[in-house]
GROMACS .gro file of C-alpha atoms in nm:
model
  374
    1MET     CA    1  11.394   8.683  14.171
    2SER     CA    2  11.088   8.451  14.197
    3GLU     CA    3  11.078   8.155  13.938
    4ILE     CA    4  10.778   8.156  13.725
    5VAL     CA    5  10.667   7.826  13.597
    6LEU     CA    6  10.461   7.806  13.282
    7GLU     CA    7  10.259   7.498  13.278
    8ARG     CA    8  10.187   7.348  12.952
    9GLN     CA    9   9.863   7.283  12.831
   10GLN     CA   10   9.791   6.935  12.717
   11GLU     CA   11   9.691   6.897  12.360
   12PRO     CA   12   9.379   6.709  12.295
   13ALA     CA   13   9.405   6.319  12.233
   14LYS     CA   14   9.435   6.263  11.836
   15LEU     CA   15   9.197   6.026  11.653
   16ARG     CA   16   9.324   5.864  11.342
   17ILE     CA   17   9.067   5.634  11.128
   18TYR     CA   18   9.140   5.405  10.874
   19ILE     CA   19   8.883   5.356  10.634
   20GLY     CA   20   8.834   5.119  10.359
   21ALA     CA   21   8.548   5.005  10.077
   22ALA     CA   22   8.528   4.637  10.208
   23PRO     CA   23   8.679   4.374  10.423
   24GLY     CA   24   9.026   4.273  10.311
   25VAL     CA   25   9.155   4.592  10.173
   26GLY     CA   26   9.439   4.603  10.428
   27LYS     CA   27   9.290   4.878  10.689
   28THR     CA   28   9.434   4.655  10.990
   29TYR     CA   29   9.756   4.584  10.820
   30HIS     CA   30   9.851   4.940  10.723
   31MET     CA   31   9.721   5.054  11.082
   32LEU     CA   32   9.974   4.794  11.247
   33ASN     CA   33  10.232   4.895  11.014
   34ASP     CA   34  10.210   5.271  11.116
   35ALA     CA   35  10.207   5.182  11.450
   36LEU     CA   36  10.516   4.978  11.424
   37LEU     CA   37  10.675   5.282  11.271
   38LYS     CA   38  10.590   5.516  11.566
   39ARG     CA   39  10.713   5.260  11.817
   40LYS     CA   40  11.044   5.265  11.644
   41GLN     CA   41  11.052   5.635  11.682
   42GLY     CA   42  11.004   5.596  12.044
   43VAL     CA   43  10.632   5.637  12.056
   44ASP     CA   44  10.457   5.411  12.338
   45VAL     CA   45  10.208   5.234  12.132
   46VAL     CA   46   9.979   4.949  12.237
   47ILE     CA   47   9.700   4.718  12.129
   48GLY     CA   48   9.384   4.761  12.293
   49LEU     CA   49   9.204   4.506  12.059
   50VAL     CA   50   9.311   4.369  11.696
   51GLU     CA   51   9.102   4.107  11.483
   52ALA     CA   52   9.352   3.931  11.263
   53HIS     CA   53   9.085   3.704  11.102
   54GLY     CA   54   9.338   3.457  11.063
   55ARG     CA   55   9.554   3.690  10.801
   56LYS     CA   56   9.936   3.579  10.823
   57GLU     CA   57  10.062   3.920  10.766
   58THR     CA   58   9.844   4.076  11.043
   59THR     CA   59   9.938   3.805  11.282
   60GLU     CA   60  10.324   3.864  11.228
   61GLN     CA   61  10.267   4.248  11.298
   62ILE     CA   62  10.072   4.175  11.621
   63ARG     CA   63  10.347   3.988  11.778
   64ASP     CA   64  10.567   4.270  11.788
   65LEU     CA   65  10.348   4.524  11.992
   66GLU     CA   66  10.244   4.511  12.330
   67ILE     CA   67   9.880   4.398  12.381
   68VAL     CA   68   9.658   4.494  12.676
   69PRO     CA   69   9.473   4.186  12.784
   70GLN     CA   70   9.120   4.184  12.714
   71ARG     CA   71   8.847   4.173  12.983
   72VAL     CA   72   8.649   3.854  13.012
   73ILE     CA   73   8.251   3.880  13.063
   74PRO     CA   74   8.025   3.616  13.126
   75TYR     CA   75   7.731   3.601  12.904
   76ARG     CA   76   7.447   3.372  12.903
   77GLY     CA   77   7.674   3.072  13.041
   78VAL     CA   78   7.977   3.171  12.806
   79ASP     CA   79   8.299   3.369  12.868
   80LEU     CA   80   8.338   3.625  12.605
   81LYS     CA   81   8.596   3.883  12.590
   82GLU     CA   82   8.586   4.273  12.518
   83MET     CA   83   8.844   4.532  12.514
   84ASP     CA   84   8.957   4.636  12.857
   85VAL     CA   85   8.901   5.012  12.879
   86ASP     CA   86   8.993   5.049  13.238
   87ALA     CA   87   9.339   4.862  13.182
   88ILE     CA   88   9.419   5.085  12.882
   89ILE     CA   89   9.358   5.397  13.099
   90ALA     CA   90   9.539   5.264  13.402
   91ARG     CA   91   9.831   5.166  13.137
   92HIS     CA   92   9.793   5.525  12.962
   93PRO     CA   93  10.006   5.478  12.668
   94ASP     CA   94  10.054   5.733  12.405
   95THR     CA   95   9.879   5.570  12.141
   96VAL     CA   96   9.615   5.267  12.166
   97ILE     CA   97   9.521   5.042  11.844
   98VAL     CA   98   9.144   4.958  11.820
   99ASP     CA   99   9.029   4.756  11.556
  100GLU     CA  100   8.649   4.687  11.452
  101LEU     CA  101   8.520   5.029  11.548
  102ALA     CA  102   8.179   4.947  11.456
  103HIS     CA  103   8.143   4.641  11.689
  104THR     CA  104   7.867   4.611  11.949
  105ASN     CA  105   7.991   4.504  12.274
  106VAL     CA  106   7.880   4.204  12.485
  107PRO     CA  107   7.598   4.321  12.743
  108GLY     CA  108   7.747   4.391  13.074
  109SER     CA  109   8.034   4.592  12.906
  110ARG     CA  110   8.131   4.937  13.019
  111ASN     CA  111   7.995   5.082  12.693
  112ARG     CA  112   7.734   4.957  12.436
  113LYS     CA  113   7.958   5.030  12.134
  114ARG     CA  114   8.332   5.031  12.075
  115TYR     CA  115   8.326   5.368  11.945
  116GLU     CA  116   8.189   5.476  12.270
  117ASP     CA  117   8.499   5.315  12.428
  118VAL     CA  118   8.710   5.526  12.194
  119LEU     CA  119   8.587   5.826  12.296
  120GLU     CA  120   8.634   5.730  12.659
  121LEU     CA  121   9.009   5.659  12.577
  122LEU     CA  122   9.045   6.002  12.383
  123ASP     CA  123   8.872   6.189  12.686
  124ALA     CA  124   9.162   6.044  12.910
  125GLY     CA  125   9.410   6.157  12.699
  126ILE     CA  126   9.506   5.883  12.485
  127ASN     CA  127   9.573   5.895  12.095
  128VAL     CA  128   9.368   5.627  11.918
  129MET     CA  129   9.408   5.463  11.591
  130THR     CA  130   9.115   5.280  11.460
  131ALA     CA  131   8.984   5.114  11.176
  132VAL     CA  132   8.629   5.053  10.998
  133ASN     CA  133   8.453   4.991  10.652
  134ILE     CA  134   8.272   5.279  10.492
  135GLN     CA  135   7.938   5.078  10.502
  136HIS     CA  136   7.908   5.111  10.842
  137LEU     CA  137   7.901   5.496  10.853
  138GLU     CA  138   7.530   5.550  10.962
  139THR     CA  139   7.412   5.810  10.680
  140LEU     CA  140   7.534   5.550  10.403
  141ASN     CA  141   7.385   5.244  10.579
  142ASP     CA  142   7.044   5.233  10.365
  143ALA     CA  143   7.221   5.289  10.047
  144VAL     CA  144   7.492   5.002  10.112
  145ASN     CA  145   7.217   4.789  10.234
  146ARG     CA  146   7.037   4.820   9.894
  147SER     CA  147   7.351   4.784   9.700
  148ALA     CA  148   7.511   4.504   9.876
  149ASN     CA  149   7.162   4.306   9.910
  150THR     CA  150   7.244   4.240  10.283
  151VAL     CA  151   7.165   4.398  10.606
  152ILE     CA  152   7.455   4.571  10.768
  153ARG     CA  153   7.348   4.636  11.147
  154GLU     CA  154   7.647   4.782  11.301
  155THR     CA  155   7.676   5.132  11.270
  156VAL     CA  156   7.903   5.453  11.372
  157PRO     CA  157   7.754   5.784  11.380
  158ASP     CA  158   7.867   6.036  11.143
  159ASN     CA  159   7.965   6.274  11.411
  160PHE     CA  160   8.237   6.033  11.522
  161PHE     CA  161   8.378   6.037  11.183
  162LYS     CA  162   8.368   6.422  11.170
  163ARG     CA  163   8.582   6.423  11.515
  164ALA     CA  164   8.862   6.257  11.341
  165ASP     CA  165   9.198   6.428  11.327
  166GLU     CA  166   9.334   6.212  11.054
  167VAL     CA  167   9.116   5.994  10.775
  168VAL     CA  168   9.356   5.742  10.609
  169ASN     CA  169   9.168   5.575  10.305
  170VAL     CA  170   9.324   5.247  10.228
  171ASP     CA  171   9.208   5.168   9.872
  172ILE     CA  172   9.290   4.878   9.623
  173THR     CA  173   9.156   4.810   9.295
  174VAL     CA  174   8.815   4.611   9.271
  175GLU     CA  175   8.994   4.321   9.080
  176GLU     CA  176   9.274   4.332   9.342
  177LEU     CA  177   9.030   4.281   9.614
  178ARG     CA  178   8.815   4.007   9.416
  179SER     CA  179   9.145   3.826   9.345
  180ARG     CA  180   9.256   3.827   9.712
  181LEU     CA  181   8.900   3.684   9.821
  182ARG     CA  182   8.952   3.405   9.552
  183GLU     CA  183   9.303   3.332   9.706
  184GLY     CA  184   9.157   3.265  10.026
  185LYS     CA  185   9.298   3.592  10.200
  186ILE     CA  186   8.988   3.739  10.322
  187TYR     CA  187   8.743   3.474  10.389
  188ALA     CA  188   8.744   3.086  10.421
  189SER     CA  189   8.708   2.901  10.095
  190GLU     CA  190   8.364   2.776  10.137
  191LYS     CA  191   8.226   3.154  10.162
  192VAL     CA  192   8.442   3.272   9.845
  193GLU     CA  193   8.171   3.203   9.568
  194GLN     CA  194   7.890   3.336   9.761
  195SER     CA  195   8.077   3.647   9.869
  196LEU     CA  196   8.168   3.714   9.494
  197ALA     CA  197   7.821   3.681   9.366
  198ASN     CA  198   7.677   3.923   9.679
  199PHE     CA  199   7.891   4.188   9.875
  200PHE     CA  200   8.205   4.158   9.658
  201ARG     CA  201   8.016   4.217   9.327
  202LYS     CA  202   8.204   4.464   9.103
  203GLY     CA  203   7.904   4.703   9.105
  204ASN     CA  204   7.880   4.697   9.482
  205LEU     CA  205   8.272   4.736   9.552
  206ASN     CA  206   8.281   5.029   9.278
  207LEU     CA  207   7.994   5.227   9.479
  208LEU     CA  208   8.183   5.134   9.791
  209ARG     CA  209   8.511   5.283   9.682
  210GLU     CA  210   8.350   5.601   9.546
  211LEU     CA  211   8.170   5.652   9.887
  212SER     CA  212   8.509   5.579  10.082
  213LEU     CA  213   8.714   5.813   9.849
  214ARG     CA  214   8.435   6.083   9.889
  215ALA     CA  215   8.413   6.066  10.259
  216THR     CA  216   8.806   6.087  10.270
  217ALA     CA  217   8.793   6.390  10.046
  218GLU     CA  218   8.522   6.578  10.249
  219GLN     CA  219   8.735   6.524  10.563
  220VAL     CA  220   9.033   6.663  10.424
  221SER     CA  221   8.862   6.949  10.319
  222LYS     CA  222   8.679   7.022  10.646
  223ARG     CA  223   9.022   6.981  10.819
  224ALA     CA  224   9.186   7.244  10.606
  225SER     CA  225   8.925   7.459  10.629
  226ASP     CA  226   8.912   7.461  11.024
  227TYR     CA  227   9.284   7.504  11.029
  228ARG     CA  228   9.273   7.819  10.826
  229ARG     CA  229   8.993   7.953  11.063
  230THR     CA  230   9.192   7.878  11.374
  231GLN     CA  231   9.526   8.023  11.250
  232GLY     CA  232   9.348   8.317  11.132
  233LEU     CA  233   9.471   8.246  10.768
  234GLU     CA  234   9.323   8.384  10.471
  235GLN     CA  235   8.994   8.237  10.401
  236ALA     CA  236   8.967   7.951  10.112
  237PRO     CA  237   8.790   8.052   9.768
  238VAL     CA  238   8.403   8.012   9.797
  239PRO     CA  239   8.367   7.632   9.778
  240ASP     CA  240   8.184   7.461   9.482
  241LYS     CA  241   7.828   7.369   9.533
  242VAL     CA  242   7.656   7.114   9.354
  243MET     CA  243   7.258   7.106   9.289
  244VAL     CA  244   7.068   6.826   9.180
  245CYS     CA  245   6.723   6.901   9.026
  246LEU     CA  246   6.471   6.627   9.120
  247SER     CA  247   6.170   6.520   8.969
  248THR     CA  248   5.911   6.240   8.993
  249ARG     CA  249   6.015   6.087   8.658
  250PRO     CA  250   6.169   5.727   8.635
  251GLY     CA  251   6.532   5.737   8.584
  252THR     CA  252   6.606   6.042   8.834
  253GLU     CA  253   6.831   5.813   9.026
  254ARG     CA  254   7.057   5.841   8.750
  255LEU     CA  255   7.082   6.216   8.816
  256ILE     CA  256   7.168   6.154   9.190
  257ARG     CA  257   7.438   5.920   9.122
  258VAL     CA  258   7.600   6.178   8.888
  259GLY     CA  259   7.545   6.449   9.131
  260ALA     CA  260   7.725   6.213   9.418
  261ARG     CA  261   8.013   6.168   9.190
  262VAL     CA  262   8.053   6.529   9.098
  263ALA     CA  263   8.041   6.639   9.470
  264GLY     CA  264   8.278   6.365   9.554
  265ARG     CA  265   8.562   6.500   9.296
  266LEU     CA  266   8.489   6.848   9.413
  267ALA     CA  267   8.521   6.731   9.789
  268THR     CA  268   8.219   6.937   9.828
  269ASN     CA  269   7.851   6.974   9.989
  270TRP     CA  270   7.547   6.895   9.742
  271TYR     CA  271   7.187   6.936   9.754
  272ALA     CA  272   6.921   6.731   9.601
  273VAL     CA  273   6.608   6.988   9.544
  274TYR     CA  274   6.268   6.912   9.468
  275VAL     CA  275   6.005   7.167   9.384
  276ALA     CA  276   5.630   7.072   9.498
  277ARG     CA  277   5.367   7.284   9.373
  278PRO     CA  278   5.121   7.424   9.626
  279ASP     CA  279   4.838   7.201   9.516
  280GLU     CA  280   5.031   6.879   9.533
  281ASP     CA  281   4.823   6.618   9.712
  282LYS     CA  282   5.127   6.402   9.842
  283GLY     CA  283   5.044   6.103   9.611
  284HIS     CA  284   4.643   6.090   9.629
  285GLY     CA  285   4.651   6.166   9.261
  286ASP     CA  286   4.970   5.988   9.158
  287PRO     CA  287   5.075   5.724   9.414
  288GLU     CA  288   5.337   5.607   9.194
  289ALA     CA  289   5.492   5.921   9.149
  290PHE     CA  290   5.479   6.013   9.515
  291GLN     CA  291   5.647   5.682   9.612
  292ARG     CA  292   5.920   5.729   9.339
  293ILE     CA  293   6.029   6.124   9.484
  294GLU     CA  294   6.023   5.967   9.847
  295GLU     CA  295   6.266   5.700   9.720
  296TYR     CA  296   6.488   5.968   9.519
  297GLN     CA  297   6.514   6.172   9.841
  298ARG     CA  298   6.581   5.878  10.053
  299MET     CA  299   6.868   5.785   9.793
  300ALA     CA  300   7.030   6.143   9.789
  301ARG     CA  301   7.027   6.158  10.169
  302ASP     CA  302   7.194   5.794  10.156
  303LEU     CA  303   7.480   5.932   9.915
  304GLY     CA  304   7.521   6.259  10.138
  305ALA     CA  305   7.289   6.511   9.992
  306GLN     CA  306   7.105   6.788  10.180
  307VAL     CA  307   6.748   6.726  10.047
  308VAL     CA  308   6.553   7.060  10.001
  309VAL     CA  309   6.182   7.061   9.931
  310LEU     CA  310   6.051   7.411   9.770
  311THR     CA  311   5.670   7.503   9.706
  312ASP     CA  312   5.637   7.708   9.410
  313LYS     CA  313   5.386   7.723   9.141
  314ASN     CA  314   5.675   7.772   8.892
  315VAL     CA  315   5.955   7.529   8.913
  316SER     CA  316   6.200   7.728   8.702
  317ASP     CA  317   6.163   8.029   8.936
  318ALA     CA  318   6.211   7.839   9.250
  319LEU     CA  319   6.524   7.654   9.120
  320ILE     CA  320   6.667   8.004   9.005
  321ARG     CA  321   6.619   8.145   9.341
  322PHE     CA  322   6.755   7.863   9.537
  323ALA     CA  323   7.071   7.866   9.298
  324GLN     CA  324   7.127   8.244   9.350
  325GLN     CA  325   7.069   8.216   9.741
  326GLU     CA  326   7.326   7.925   9.799
  327SER     CA  327   7.566   8.043   9.529
  328ILE     CA  328   7.541   7.730   9.365
  329SER     CA  329   7.830   7.628   9.106
  330HIS     CA  330   7.722   7.306   8.922
  331VAL     CA  331   7.376   7.213   8.831
  332ILE     CA  332   7.240   6.851   8.700
  333PHE     CA  333   6.915   6.863   8.530
  334GLY     CA  334   6.750   6.540   8.367
  335GLN     CA  335   6.659   6.580   8.020
  336PRO     CA  336   6.330   6.388   7.942
  337VAL     CA  337   6.249   6.296   7.570
  338ARG     CA  338   6.007   6.569   7.466
  339SER     CA  339   5.901   6.697   7.122
  340ARG     CA  340   6.020   7.037   7.013
  341PHE     CA  341   5.638   7.148   6.986
  342ASP     CA  342   5.586   7.030   7.348
  343ILE     CA  343   5.890   7.233   7.475
  344LEU     CA  344   5.749   7.570   7.289
  345LEU     CA  345   5.406   7.512   7.409
  346ARG     CA  346   5.488   7.416   7.780
  347GLY     CA  347   5.836   7.598   7.800
  348SER     CA  348   6.149   7.431   7.948
  349VAL     CA  349   6.267   7.477   8.298
  350LEU     CA  350   6.637   7.418   8.152
  351ASN     CA  351   6.603   7.686   7.903
  352LYS     CA  352   6.474   7.964   8.128
  353PHE     CA  353   6.741   7.856   8.390
  354LEU     CA  354   7.026   7.909   8.153
  355SER     CA  355   6.853   8.249   8.066
  356GLN     CA  356   6.894   8.381   8.366
  357ILE     CA  357   7.189   8.229   8.577
  358ARG     CA  358   7.551   8.281   8.445
  359ASP     CA  359   7.875   8.161   8.562
  360VAL     CA  360   7.736   7.813   8.644
  361THR     CA  361   7.845   7.470   8.531
  362VAL     CA  362   7.507   7.277   8.393
  363GLN     CA  363   7.515   6.896   8.316
  364VAL     CA  364   7.229   6.752   8.130
  365VAL     CA  365   7.179   6.394   8.183
  366PRO     CA  366   6.954   6.224   7.953
  367MET     CA  367   6.647   6.034   8.079
  368HIS     CA  368   6.491   5.777   7.843
  369LYS     CA  369   6.144   5.655   7.860
  370PRO     CA  370   6.127   5.325   8.031
  371LEU     CA  371   6.043   5.048   7.795
  372ARG     CA  372   5.657   4.965   7.783
  373LYS     CA  373   5.579   4.634   7.908
  374VAL     CA  374   5.424   4.391   7.647
   0.00000   0.00000   0.00000
């Protein structure tokens, strides 16, 4: 009787990303800690590249793991080091640790960006554990640049983030992070005060934490949905969808922030919808209003919204149709300061929407008139 040998199909390599709101939250520390646990379980884990940044706890963990030597690349008369992709592939461990995912490699390197190195390692069948701060995600870059008042040049495409099999959000409170900075655990002492006043401002860190938590929630939701589909399981309930109704009025940025927060809590997609009238002249009649709506749309995209522009002479009808077509479950309107007589005379988009749409959660955000300059 002939023996039948069944060849086991090799599973694709796994990608785990550790994300955080800012430097110093502990991404690399947690990544190395998990790597040490894997090694104790008999998994072959090596370090492809780790930046300790002089942090004692991180350095102590590095000593206990095998390090693949970096490649030396001459550049403008100086010898610089980069991760050696060829050496890692030749060593072919089960798992490799690759820190500082958004890094741009030295000219002359195998790939231009480190995330491209990671993709090559994954293609070679090597599992990768890597770390990155949320501000390096491509679609969030503009929003973070404005909030942090600094230019973040190194980014990672959103598609790479979606490739991840696991996303681990390493989160600490804003006060704890600022305390770590003051204690010299993140940057050298001469950089502390400037950092506290700029990137490590409370408002900026709160925004970054929110973006990091929302990105993780979205990834978890996507992986769960993909698993149900591939396993032929019962489909999940229809997901919530959030719609923010944009206008050219000052203060609309408040609606956008509320929409981003609601979508983050629900781990769902959201739309920023603007209804343009057919005779709208793209700002020639009111250039300030046109500039505002363009800025609102950019802000919404930065915070993860799908921006939709509808053309209709009746704003209410357009919003109602869109909400019905997309099965919107949460709608966010701005409520400008208007007299009762004006509402009776001109009508109310909100009132008409409520009269025709049922089973939808509507949130009205007050929009106060800007103070008059004197």
